[in-house]
Coordinates of N, CA and C in Angstrom, one line a residue:
M1 N 31.5 71.9 32.6 CA 30.8 70.9 33.3 C 30.9 71.1 34.8
L2 N 29.9 70.5 35.5 CA 29.9 70.7 37.0 C 31.1 70.1 37.7
T3 N 31.5 69.0 37.2 CA 32.7 68.3 37.8 C 33.9 69.2 37.7
E4 N 34.1 69.9 36.5 CA 35.2 70.8 36.3 C 35.1 72.0 37.2
Q5 N 33.9 72.5 37.4 CA 33.7 73.6 38.3 C 34.1 73.3 39.8
I6 N 33.7 72.1 40.2 CA 34.0 71.6 41.5 C 35.5 71.5 41.7
S7 N 36.2 71.0 40.7 CA 37.7 70.8 40.7 C 38.3 72.2 40.8
T8 N 37.8 73.2 40.0 CA 38.3 74.5 40.1 C 38.1 75.2 41.4
D9 N 37.0 74.9 42.0 CA 36.7 75.5 43.3 C 37.6 74.9 44.4
M10 N 37.9 73.6 44.2 CA 38.8 72.9 45.2 C 40.2 73.6 45.1
K11 N 40.7 73.9 44.0 CA 42.0 74.6 43.8 C 41.9 75.9 44.4
T12 N 40.8 76.6 44.2 CA 40.7 78.0 44.8 C 40.7 77.9 46.3
A13 N 40.0 77.0 46.9 CA 39.9 76.8 48.3 C 41.3 76.4 48.9
M14 N 42.0 75.7 48.1 CA 43.4 75.3 48.5 C 44.3 76.5 48.6
K15 N 44.2 77.3 47.5 CA 45.1 78.5 47.4 C 44.7 79.5 48.5
S16 N 43.4 79.6 48.8 CA 43.0 80.6 49.8 C 43.1 80.0 51.3
K17 N 43.5 78.8 51.4 CA 43.6 78.1 52.6 C 42.3 78.1 53.4
D18 N 41.2 77.9 52.6 CA 39.9 77.7 53.2 C 39.7 76.3 53.6
A19 N 40.1 75.9 54.7 CA 40.1 74.5 55.1 C 38.7 73.8 55.2
A20 N 37.8 74.6 55.7 CA 36.4 74.0 55.8 C 35.8 73.7 54.4
T21 N 35.9 74.7 53.5 CA 35.4 74.5 52.1 C 36.1 73.4 51.4
L22 N 37.4 73.4 51.6 CA 38.3 72.4 50.9 C 37.9 71.0 51.4
S23 N 37.7 70.8 52.7 CA 37.3 69.5 53.2 C 36.0 69.0 52.6
T24 N 35.0 70.0 52.5 CA 33.7 69.6 52.0 C 33.8 69.2 50.5
L25 N 34.6 70.0 49.8 CA 34.7 69.7 48.3 C 35.5 68.4 48.1
R26 N 36.4 68.1 48.9 CA 37.1 66.9 48.8 C 36.2 65.7 49.0
M27 N 35.3 65.8 50.0 CA 34.3 64.8 50.2 C 33.4 64.6 49.0
L28 N 33.0 65.7 48.4 CA 32.2 65.7 47.2 C 33.0 65.1 46.0
H29 N 34.2 65.5 45.9 CA 35.1 65.0 44.8 C 35.2 63.5 44.9
A30 N 35.4 63.0 46.1 CA 35.6 61.6 46.3 C 34.3 60.8 45.9
A31 N 33.1 61.4 46.2 CA 31.9 60.8 45.8 C 31.7 60.8 44.3
L32 N 32.1 61.8 43.7 CA 32.0 61.9 42.2 C 33.0 60.9 41.5
K33 N 34.1 60.7 42.1 CA 35.1 59.7 41.6 C 34.5 58.3 41.7
N34 N 33.8 58.0 42.8 CA 33.1 56.7 43.0 C 32.1 56.6 41.9
K35 N 31.3 57.6 41.7 CA 30.3 57.6 40.6 C 30.9 57.3 39.3
Q36 N 32.0 57.9 39.0 CA 32.7 57.7 37.7 C 33.2 56.3 37.6
I37 N 33.6 55.7 38.7 CA 34.0 54.3 38.7 C 32.9 53.4 38.4
D38 N 31.7 53.7 39.0 CA 30.5 52.9 38.8 C 30.0 53.0 37.3
L39 N 30.1 54.2 36.8 CA 29.6 54.4 35.4 C 30.6 54.0 34.3
L40 N 31.9 53.9 34.7 CA 33.0 53.6 33.8 C 33.2 54.7 32.8
R41 N 32.8 55.9 33.2 CA 32.9 57.2 32.4 C 32.7 58.3 33.3
P42 N 33.1 59.5 32.9 CA 32.8 60.7 33.8 C 31.3 61.0 33.8
P43 N 30.8 61.4 35.0 CA 29.3 61.6 35.1 C 28.9 62.9 34.4
T44 N 27.7 62.8 33.8 CA 27.2 64.0 33.2 C 26.8 65.0 34.3
D45 N 26.4 66.2 33.9 CA 26.0 67.3 34.8 C 24.8 66.8 35.7
D46 N 23.9 66.1 35.0 CA 22.7 65.7 35.8 C 23.1 64.6 36.8
E47 N 24.0 63.7 36.4 CA 24.5 62.7 37.3 C 25.3 63.2 38.4
A48 N 26.1 64.2 38.1 CA 26.9 64.9 39.2 C 26.0 65.7 40.1
M49 N 24.9 66.3 39.6 CA 24.0 67.0 40.4 C 23.3 66.0 41.4
A50 N 23.0 64.8 40.9 CA 22.4 63.8 41.8 C 23.3 63.5 42.9
V51 N 24.6 63.4 42.6 CA 25.6 63.1 43.7 C 25.6 64.2 44.7
V52 N 25.6 65.5 44.2 CA 25.5 66.6 45.1 C 24.3 66.6 46.1
K53 N 23.2 66.2 45.5 CA 21.9 66.2 46.2 C 22.0 65.1 47.3
T54 N 22.6 63.9 46.9 CA 22.8 62.8 47.9 C 23.6 63.3 49.1
Q55 N 24.7 64.0 48.7 CA 25.6 64.4 49.8 C 24.9 65.4 50.7
I56 N 24.1 66.3 50.2 CA 23.4 67.3 51.0 C 22.3 66.5 51.8
K57 N 21.7 65.6 51.3 CA 20.7 64.8 52.0 C 21.3 64.1 53.2
Q58 N 22.5 63.5 53.0 CA 23.2 62.8 54.1 C 23.7 63.8 55.2
L59 N 24.1 65.0 54.7 CA 24.5 66.0 55.7 C 23.3 66.5 56.5
R60 N 22.2 66.7 55.9 CA 21.0 67.1 56.6 C 20.6 66.1 57.7
E61 N 20.7 64.8 57.3 CA 20.3 63.8 58.2 C 21.3 63.8 59.4
G62 N 22.6 64.1 59.1 CA 23.6 64.2 60.1 C 23.4 65.4 61.1
V63 N 22.9 66.5 60.5 CA 22.6 67.7 61.3 C 21.5 67.4 62.2
E64 N 20.4 66.7 61.7 CA 19.3 66.4 62.6 C 19.7 65.5 63.7
M65 N 20.5 64.5 63.4 CA 20.9 63.6 64.5 C 21.8 64.3 65.5
A66 N 22.6 65.2 65.0 CA 23.5 66.0 65.9 C 22.7 66.9 66.8
Q67 N 21.6 67.5 66.2 CA 20.8 68.4 67.0 C 20.0 67.6 68.1
T68 N 19.5 66.4 67.7 CA 18.8 65.6 68.6 C 19.7 65.2 69.8
A69 N 20.9 64.9 69.5 CA 21.9 64.5 70.5 C 22.5 65.7 71.3
G70 N 22.1 66.9 70.9 CA 22.5 68.1 71.6 C 24.0 68.5 71.2
R71 N 24.4 68.0 70.1 CA 25.8 68.3 69.7 C 25.8 69.4 68.7
E72 N 25.6 70.6 69.2 CA 25.4 71.8 68.4 C 26.6 72.2 67.5
E73 N 27.8 71.9 68.0 CA 29.0 72.3 67.2 C 29.0 71.4 66.0
M74 N 28.7 70.1 66.1 CA 28.7 69.2 65.0 C 27.6 69.6 64.0
A75 N 26.4 70.0 64.6 CA 25.3 70.4 63.7 C 25.7 71.6 62.9
E76 N 26.3 72.6 63.5 CA 26.7 73.8 62.8 C 27.7 73.5 61.7
S77 N 28.6 72.6 62.0 CA 29.6 72.2 61.0 C 28.9 71.6 59.8
G78 N 27.9 70.8 60.1 CA 27.2 70.2 59.0 C 26.4 71.2 58.1
K79 N 25.9 72.2 58.8 CA 25.1 73.2 58.1 C 26.1 74.0 57.2
R80 N 27.3 74.3 57.7 CA 28.2 75.0 56.8 C 28.6 74.2 55.6
E81 N 28.7 72.9 55.8 CA 29.0 72.0 54.6 C 27.9 72.1 53.6
I82 N 26.7 72.1 54.1 CA 25.5 72.1 53.2 C 25.5 73.4 52.4
M83 N 25.9 74.5 53.1 CA 25.9 75.8 52.4 C 26.9 75.8 51.2
V84 N 28.0 75.1 51.5 CA 29.1 75.0 50.4 C 28.5 74.2 49.2
L85 N 27.8 73.1 49.5 CA 27.3 72.3 48.4 C 26.1 72.9 47.7
E86 N 25.3 73.6 48.4 CA 24.1 74.1 47.8 C 24.3 75.1 46.7
K87 N 25.5 75.7 46.6 CA 25.7 76.6 45.5 C 25.8 75.9 44.2
Y88 N 26.0 74.6 44.2 CA 26.0 73.8 42.9 C 24.6 73.4 42.5
L89 N 23.6 73.7 43.3 CA 22.2 73.4 42.9 C 21.6 74.5 42.2
P90 N 20.6 74.2 41.3 CA 19.9 75.3 40.6 C 19.2 76.2 41.7
S91 N 18.9 77.5 41.3 CA 18.2 78.3 42.2 C 16.8 77.7 42.5
Q92 N 16.4 77.8 43.8 CA 15.2 77.1 44.2 C 14.0 78.0 43.9
L93 N 12.9 77.4 43.4 CA 11.7 78.1 43.0 C 10.9 78.5 44.2
E94 N 10.2 79.7 44.1 CA 9.3 80.1 45.1 C 8.0 79.3 44.9
D95 N 7.2 79.3 46.0 CA 6.0 78.4 46.0 C 5.0 78.7 44.8
V96 N 4.8 80.0 44.5 CA 3.9 80.3 43.4 C 4.4 79.8 42.1
A97 N 5.7 80.1 41.8 CA 6.2 79.6 40.5 C 6.3 78.1 40.4
L98 N 6.6 77.5 41.6 CA 6.6 76.0 41.6 C 5.3 75.4 41.3
T99 N 4.2 76.0 41.9 CA 2.9 75.5 41.7 C 2.5 75.6 40.3
E100 N 2.8 76.7 39.6 CA 2.5 76.8 38.2 C 3.2 75.8 37.3
I101 N 4.4 75.6 37.6 CA 5.2 74.6 36.8 C 4.6 73.2 37.0
V102 N 4.3 72.9 38.2 CA 3.7 71.5 38.5 C 2.4 71.4 37.8
K103 N 1.5 72.4 37.9 CA 0.2 72.4 37.2 C 0.4 72.1 35.7
D104 N 1.3 72.8 35.1 CA 1.5 72.7 33.7 C 2.0 71.2 33.4
A105 N 2.9 70.8 34.2 CA 3.5 69.4 34.0 C 2.4 68.4 34.1
L106 N 1.5 68.5 35.1 CA 0.4 67.5 35.3 C -0.6 67.6 34.1
A107 N -0.8 68.8 33.6 CA -1.7 68.9 32.5 C -1.1 68.2 31.2
Q108 N 0.1 68.4 31.0 CA 0.8 67.8 29.8 C 0.8 66.3 30.0
A109 N 1.0 65.8 31.2 CA 1.1 64.4 31.4 C -0.3 63.7 31.5
G110 N -1.4 64.6 31.5 CA -2.7 64.0 31.6 C -3.0 63.4 32.9
A111 N -2.4 63.9 34.0 CA -2.6 63.3 35.3 C -3.8 64.1 36.0
V112 N -4.8 63.3 36.3 CA -6.0 64.0 36.8 C -6.6 63.3 38.0
S113 N -6.0 62.3 38.5 CA -6.5 61.6 39.7 C -5.4 61.0 40.5
K114 N -5.8 60.5 41.7 CA -4.8 59.9 42.6 C -4.1 58.7 42.0
A115 N -4.9 58.0 41.1 CA -4.3 56.9 40.4 C -3.1 57.2 39.5
D116 N -3.1 58.5 39.2 CA -2.0 59.0 38.3 C -0.8 59.6 39.1
A117 N -0.8 59.3 40.4 CA 0.2 60.0 41.3 C 1.6 59.7 40.9
G118 N 1.9 58.5 40.5 CA 3.3 58.1 40.1 C 3.7 58.9 38.9
R119 N 2.8 58.9 37.9 CA 3.1 59.6 36.6 C 3.2 61.1 36.9
A120 N 2.3 61.6 37.7 CA 2.3 63.0 38.0 C 3.6 63.4 38.7
M121 N 4.1 62.6 39.6 CA 5.4 63.0 40.3 C 6.5 63.0 39.3
G122 N 6.5 62.0 38.5 CA 7.6 61.9 37.5 C 7.6 63.1 36.6
A123 N 6.5 63.5 36.1 CA 6.4 64.6 35.2 C 6.7 65.9 35.9
A124 N 6.3 66.0 37.2 CA 6.6 67.2 38.0 C 8.0 67.4 38.3
M125 N 8.7 66.3 38.7 CA 10.1 66.4 39.1 C 10.9 66.7 37.8
K126 N 10.5 66.1 36.7 CA 11.3 66.4 35.5 C 11.2 67.9 35.1
A127 N 10.0 68.4 35.2 CA 9.7 69.8 34.9 C 10.5 70.8 35.9
V128 N 10.5 70.4 37.1 CA 11.1 71.2 38.1 C 12.7 71.2 38.0
A129 N 13.2 70.1 37.5 CA 14.6 70.0 37.2 C 15.5 70.4 38.3
G130 N 15.2 69.9 39.5 CA 16.1 70.1 40.7 C 16.0 71.4 41.3
R131 N 15.0 72.2 40.9 CA 14.8 73.6 41.4 C 13.9 73.6 42.7
A132 N 13.5 72.5 43.2 CA 12.7 72.4 44.4 C 12.9 71.0 45.0
D133 N 12.8 71.0 46.3 CA 12.9 69.7 47.0 C 11.8 68.8 46.7
G134 N 12.0 67.5 46.6 CA 11.0 66.6 46.3 C 9.8 66.6 47.2
T135 N 10.1 66.9 48.5 CA 9.0 67.0 49.5 C 8.0 68.1 49.1
R136 N 8.5 69.2 48.7 CA 7.7 70.4 48.3 C 6.9 70.0 47.1
V137 N 7.5 69.4 46.1 CA 6.8 69.0 44.9 C 5.7 68.0 45.2
K138 N 6.0 67.0 46.0 CA 5.0 66.0 46.3 C 3.8 66.6 47.0
A139 N 4.0 67.6 47.9 CA 2.9 68.2 48.6 C 2.0 68.9 47.6
I140 N 2.6 69.6 46.6 CA 1.8 70.4 45.7 C 1.1 69.4 44.7
V141 N 1.8 68.4 44.3 CA 1.2 67.4 43.4 C -0.1 66.8 44.0
E142 N 0.1 66.4 45.3 CA -1.1 65.7 46.0 C -2.2 66.7 46.2
S143 N -1.9 68.0 46.4 CA -2.9 69.0 46.6 C -3.7 69.2 45.3
I144 N -3.0 69.3 44.2 CA -3.6 69.5 42.9 C -4.5 68.3 42.5
L145 N -4.0 67.1 42.7 CA -4.7 65.9 42.4 C -6.0 65.8 43.2
A146 N -5.9 66.3 44.5 CA -7.1 66.3 45.4 C -8.1 67.3 44.8
V147 N -7.6 68.4 44.3 CA -8.5 69.4 43.7 C -9.3 68.8 42.5
F148 N -8.5 68.1 41.6 CA -9.1 67.5 40.5 C -10.2 66.5 40.9
A149 N -9.9 65.7 41.9 CA -10.8 64.7 42.3 C -12.1 65.3 42.9
L150 N -11.9 66.4 43.7 CA -13.0 67.1 44.3 C -13.9 67.8 43.2
L151 N -13.2 68.3 42.2 CA -14.0 69.0 41.2 C -14.9 68.0 40.4
A152 N -14.3 66.8 40.2 CA -15.1 65.7 39.5 C -16.3 65.3 40.4
V153 N -16.1 65.2 41.7 CA -17.2 64.9 42.6 C -18.3 66.0 42.6
F154 N -17.8 67.2 42.7 CA -18.7 68.4 42.7 C -19.4 68.6 41.4
A155 N -18.8 68.2 40.3 CA -19.5 68.3 39.0 C -20.7 67.4 38.9
L156 N -20.5 66.2 39.5 CA -21.6 65.2 39.5 C -22.7 65.7 40.4
S157 N -22.3 66.2 41.6 CA -23.3 66.6 42.6 C -24.1 67.9 42.1
S158 N -23.5 68.7 41.3 CA -24.2 69.9 40.8 C -25.3 69.7 39.9
D159 N -25.4 68.5 39.3 CA -26.5 68.1 38.4 C -27.3 67.0 39.0
P160 N -28.4 67.3 39.6 CA -29.2 66.2 40.2 C -29.5 65.0 39.3
A161 N -29.9 65.3 38.1 CA -30.2 64.2 37.2 C -29.0 63.3 36.9
N162 N -27.9 64.0 36.7 CA -26.6 63.3 36.4 C -26.2 62.5 37.7
A163 N -26.4 63.1 38.8 CA -26.0 62.5 40.1 C -26.8 61.2 40.3
A164 N -28.1 61.3 40.0 CA -29.0 60.1 40.1 C -28.5 59.0 39.2
T165 N -28.2 59.4 38.0 CA -27.7 58.4 37.0 C -26.4 57.8 37.4
K166 N -25.5 58.6 38.0 CA -24.2 58.0 38.4 C -24.3 57.4 39.7
N167 N -25.4 57.5 40.4 CA -25.6 56.9 41.7 C -25.0 57.9 42.8
A168 N -25.9 58.6 43.4 CA -25.5 59.6 44.4 C -24.8 59.0 45.5
E169 N -25.1 57.8 45.9 CA -24.4 57.2 47.0 C -22.9 57.0 46.8
V170 N -22.6 56.7 45.5 CA -21.2 56.5 45.2 C -20.5 57.9 45.3
V171 N -21.2 58.9 44.8 CA -20.6 60.3 44.9 C -20.3 60.7 46.4
V172 N -21.3 60.4 47.2 CA -21.2 60.8 48.6 C -20.0 60.0 49.3
S173 N -20.0 58.7 49.0 CA -18.9 57.9 49.5 C -17.5 58.4 49.1
S174 N -17.4 58.7 47.8 CA -16.2 59.2 47.3 C -15.8 60.5 48.0
A175 N -16.8 61.4 48.2 CA -16.5 62.7 48.8 C -16.1 62.5 50.3
R176 N -16.6 61.5 50.9 CA -16.2 61.2 52.3 C -14.8 60.7 52.4
I177 N -14.5 59.8 51.4 CA -13.1 59.2 51.4 C -12.1 60.4 51.1
L178 N -12.5 61.2 50.2 CA -11.7 62.4 49.8 C -11.5 63.3 51.0
R179 N -12.6 63.5 51.8 CA -12.5 64.4 52.9 C -11.5 63.8 54.0
I180 N -11.5 62.5 54.1 CA -10.6 61.9 55.1 C -9.1 62.1 54.6
F181 N -8.9 61.9 53.3 CA -7.6 62.1 52.7 C -7.2 63.6 52.9
L182 N -8.1 64.5 52.7 CA -7.7 65.9 52.9 C -7.4 66.2 54.3
M183 N -8.1 65.6 55.2 CA -7.8 65.8 56.7 C -6.4 65.3 57.0
L184 N -6.0 64.2 56.4 CA -4.7 63.7 56.6 C -3.6 64.7 56.0
M185 N -4.0 65.2 54.8 CA -3.1 66.2 54.2 C -3.0 67.4 55.1
G186 N -4.1 67.8 55.7 CA -4.1 68.9 56.6 C -3.1 68.7 57.8
I187 N -3.2 67.5 58.4 CA -2.3 67.2 59.5 C -0.8 67.2 59.0
V188 N -0.5 66.7 57.8 CA 0.8 66.8 57.3 C 1.3 68.3 57.1
S189 N 0.3 69.1 56.6 CA 0.6 70.5 56.4 C 1.0 71.2 57.8
V190 N 0.2 70.9 58.8 CA 0.4 71.5 60.1 C 1.8 71.0 60.6
N191 N 2.1 69.8 60.4 CA 3.4 69.2 60.8 C 4.5 70.0 60.1
F192 N 4.3 70.4 58.9 CA 5.4 71.1 58.2 C 5.6 72.5 58.9
I193 N 4.5 73.1 59.3 CA 4.6 74.4 60.0 C 5.4 74.2 61.3
I194 N 5.1 73.1 62.1 CA 5.7 72.8 63.4 C 7.2 72.6 63.1
M195 N 7.5 71.7 62.2 CA 8.9 71.4 61.9 C 9.7 72.6 61.4
G196 N 9.0 73.4 60.6 CA 9.7 74.7 60.2 C 10.0 75.6 61.4
A197 N 9.1 75.7 62.3 CA 9.3 76.5 63.5 C 10.5 76.0 64.3
I198 N 10.5 74.6 64.4 CA 11.6 74.0 65.2 C 12.9 74.3 64.5
S199 N 13.0 74.2 63.2 CA 14.2 74.4 62.4 C 14.7 75.9 62.7
I200 N 13.8 76.8 62.6 CA 14.1 78.2 62.8 C 14.6 78.5 64.2
M201 N 14.0 77.9 65.2 CA 14.4 78.1 66.6 C 15.7 77.5 66.9
S202 N 16.1 76.4 66.2 CA 17.4 75.8 66.4 C 18.5 76.3 65.5
A203 N 18.2 77.2 64.7 CA 19.2 77.7 63.7 C 19.5 79.2 64.0
S204 N 20.6 79.6 63.5 CA 21.0 81.0 63.6 C 20.3 81.8 62.5
G205 N 20.2 83.1 62.5 CA 19.4 83.9 61.6 C 19.8 83.8 60.2
R206 N 21.0 83.3 59.8 CA 21.4 83.4 58.4 C 21.8 82.1 57.8
D207 N 21.7 81.0 58.6 CA 22.2 79.7 58.0 C 21.1 79.0 57.3
H208 N 21.5 77.8 56.8 CA 20.6 77.0 56.0 C 19.4 76.6 56.7
G209 N 19.5 76.2 58.0 CA 18.4 75.8 58.8 C 17.3 76.8 58.9
H210 N 17.7 78.1 59.0 CA 16.7 79.1 59.0 C 15.9 79.2 57.7
H211 N 16.6 79.2 56.6 CA 16.0 79.3 55.3 C 15.1 78.0 55.1
H212 N 15.6 76.9 55.4 CA 14.8 75.6 55.2 C 13.6 75.7 56.1
G213 N 13.7 76.2 57.3 CA 12.5 76.3 58.2 C 11.5 77.2 57.6
L214 N 11.9 78.3 57.0 CA 10.9 79.3 56.4 C 10.2 78.6 55.2
Q215 N 10.9 77.8 54.4 CA 10.3 77.1 53.3 C 9.3 76.1 53.8
Q216 N 9.6 75.4 54.9 CA 8.7 74.4 55.5 C 7.4 75.1 55.9
I217 N 7.6 76.2 56.6 CA 6.4 76.9 57.1 C 5.5 77.4 55.9
A218 N 6.2 77.9 54.9 CA 5.4 78.4 53.7 C 4.6 77.3 53.1
V219 N 5.3 76.1 52.9 CA 4.6 75.0 52.3 C 3.4 74.5 53.2
G220 N 3.7 74.6 54.5 CA 2.6 74.2 55.5 C 1.4 75.1 55.5
I221 N 1.7 76.4 55.4 CA 0.6 77.3 55.4 C -0.2 77.2 54.1
F222 N 0.5 77.0 53.0 CA -0.2 76.9 51.7 C -1.1 75.6 51.7
G223 N -0.5 74.5 52.2 CA -1.2 73.3 52.3 C -2.4 73.3 53.2
T224 N -2.3 74.0 54.4 CA -3.3 74.1 55.4 C -4.5 74.9 54.8
I225 N -4.2 76.0 54.2 CA -5.3 76.8 53.6 C -6.0 76.1 52.5
L226 N -5.2 75.4 51.6 CA -5.8 74.7 50.5 C -6.7 73.5 51.0
T227 N -6.2 72.7 51.9 CA -7.0 71.6 52.4 C -8.2 72.0 53.2
A228 N -8.1 73.1 53.9 CA -9.3 73.6 54.6 C -10.4 74.0 53.7
G229 N -10.0 74.7 52.6 CA -11.0 75.0 51.6 C -11.6 73.8 50.9
L230 N -10.8 72.9 50.6 CA -11.3 71.7 49.9 C -12.2 70.8 50.8
I231 N -11.8 70.8 52.1 CA -12.6 70.0 53.1 C -14.0 70.7 53.2
A232 N -14.1 72.0 53.1 CA -15.3 72.7 53.2 C -16.2 72.3 52.0
I233 N -15.6 72.3 50.8 CA -16.3 72.0 49.6 C -16.8 70.5 49.7
A234 N -16.0 69.6 50.1 CA -16.4 68.2 50.2 C -17.5 68.0 51.2
S235 N -17.4 68.7 52.3 CA -18.5 68.7 53.3 C -19.8 69.2 52.7
A236 N -19.7 70.3 52.0 CA -21.0 70.8 51.3 C -21.6 69.8 50.3
T237 N -20.7 69.2 49.6 CA -21.2 68.2 48.6 C -21.9 67.0 49.3
I238 N -21.3 66.6 50.4 CA -21.9 65.5 51.2 C -23.3 65.9 51.8
M239 N -23.4 67.1 52.3 CA -24.6 67.6 52.9 C -25.7 67.7 51.8
K240 N -25.3 68.1 50.6 CA -26.2 68.3 49.5 C -26.8 67.0 49.0
L241 N -26.0 65.9 49.0 CA -26.5 64.7 48.4 C -26.9 63.7 49.5
D242 N -26.5 63.8 50.7 CA -26.7 62.8 51.7 C -28.2 62.9 52.2

């Protein structure tokens, strides 16, 4: 069990006099004990994993606050703690593999529109099983649902008779709304690239901040390219029917 592994690692850190690792694991151990008290039983691996993720999230927030305040020593300490805890997380998926898993999960859940966003996220996060950050999963889910919506609009516009039957004005209005949504998604994607660049510039070459920054840039580039293509298709649809 994960809790047993953490206890074993604590003993190892104690024997090797690794004070930094020991301090981090003691903090995690205390959080797991609190979870056990709340549950009135030992936490399962999934529940323990959730505690680890919460601790990492809190540490990341602390690192960001320390960096904003110019307290680099505190920020570096937080990054080292994050690295200690991250080894208990599943290996993180690359963007291509993550996209395929999310696509399959959405197909199985029957999620095909923005109205299905909640169900889509639930299915995607379950399929990913902790192997990717929720922010990355959400960006891909929203992109895929946007593609589905655009394909539906484009299918109507490609058949003039069908478009007339379905009311071309409704199709055009839908395409315009979708284009606005995609533009907002594009802004979010560009922001990912900017934040990733900032993370890399403020991190040393081999720490968590550098790796996290690269992930943000990759997601941002993927989102920017995808939304740009979809905006072009939406614009073509509007020009065709308007």
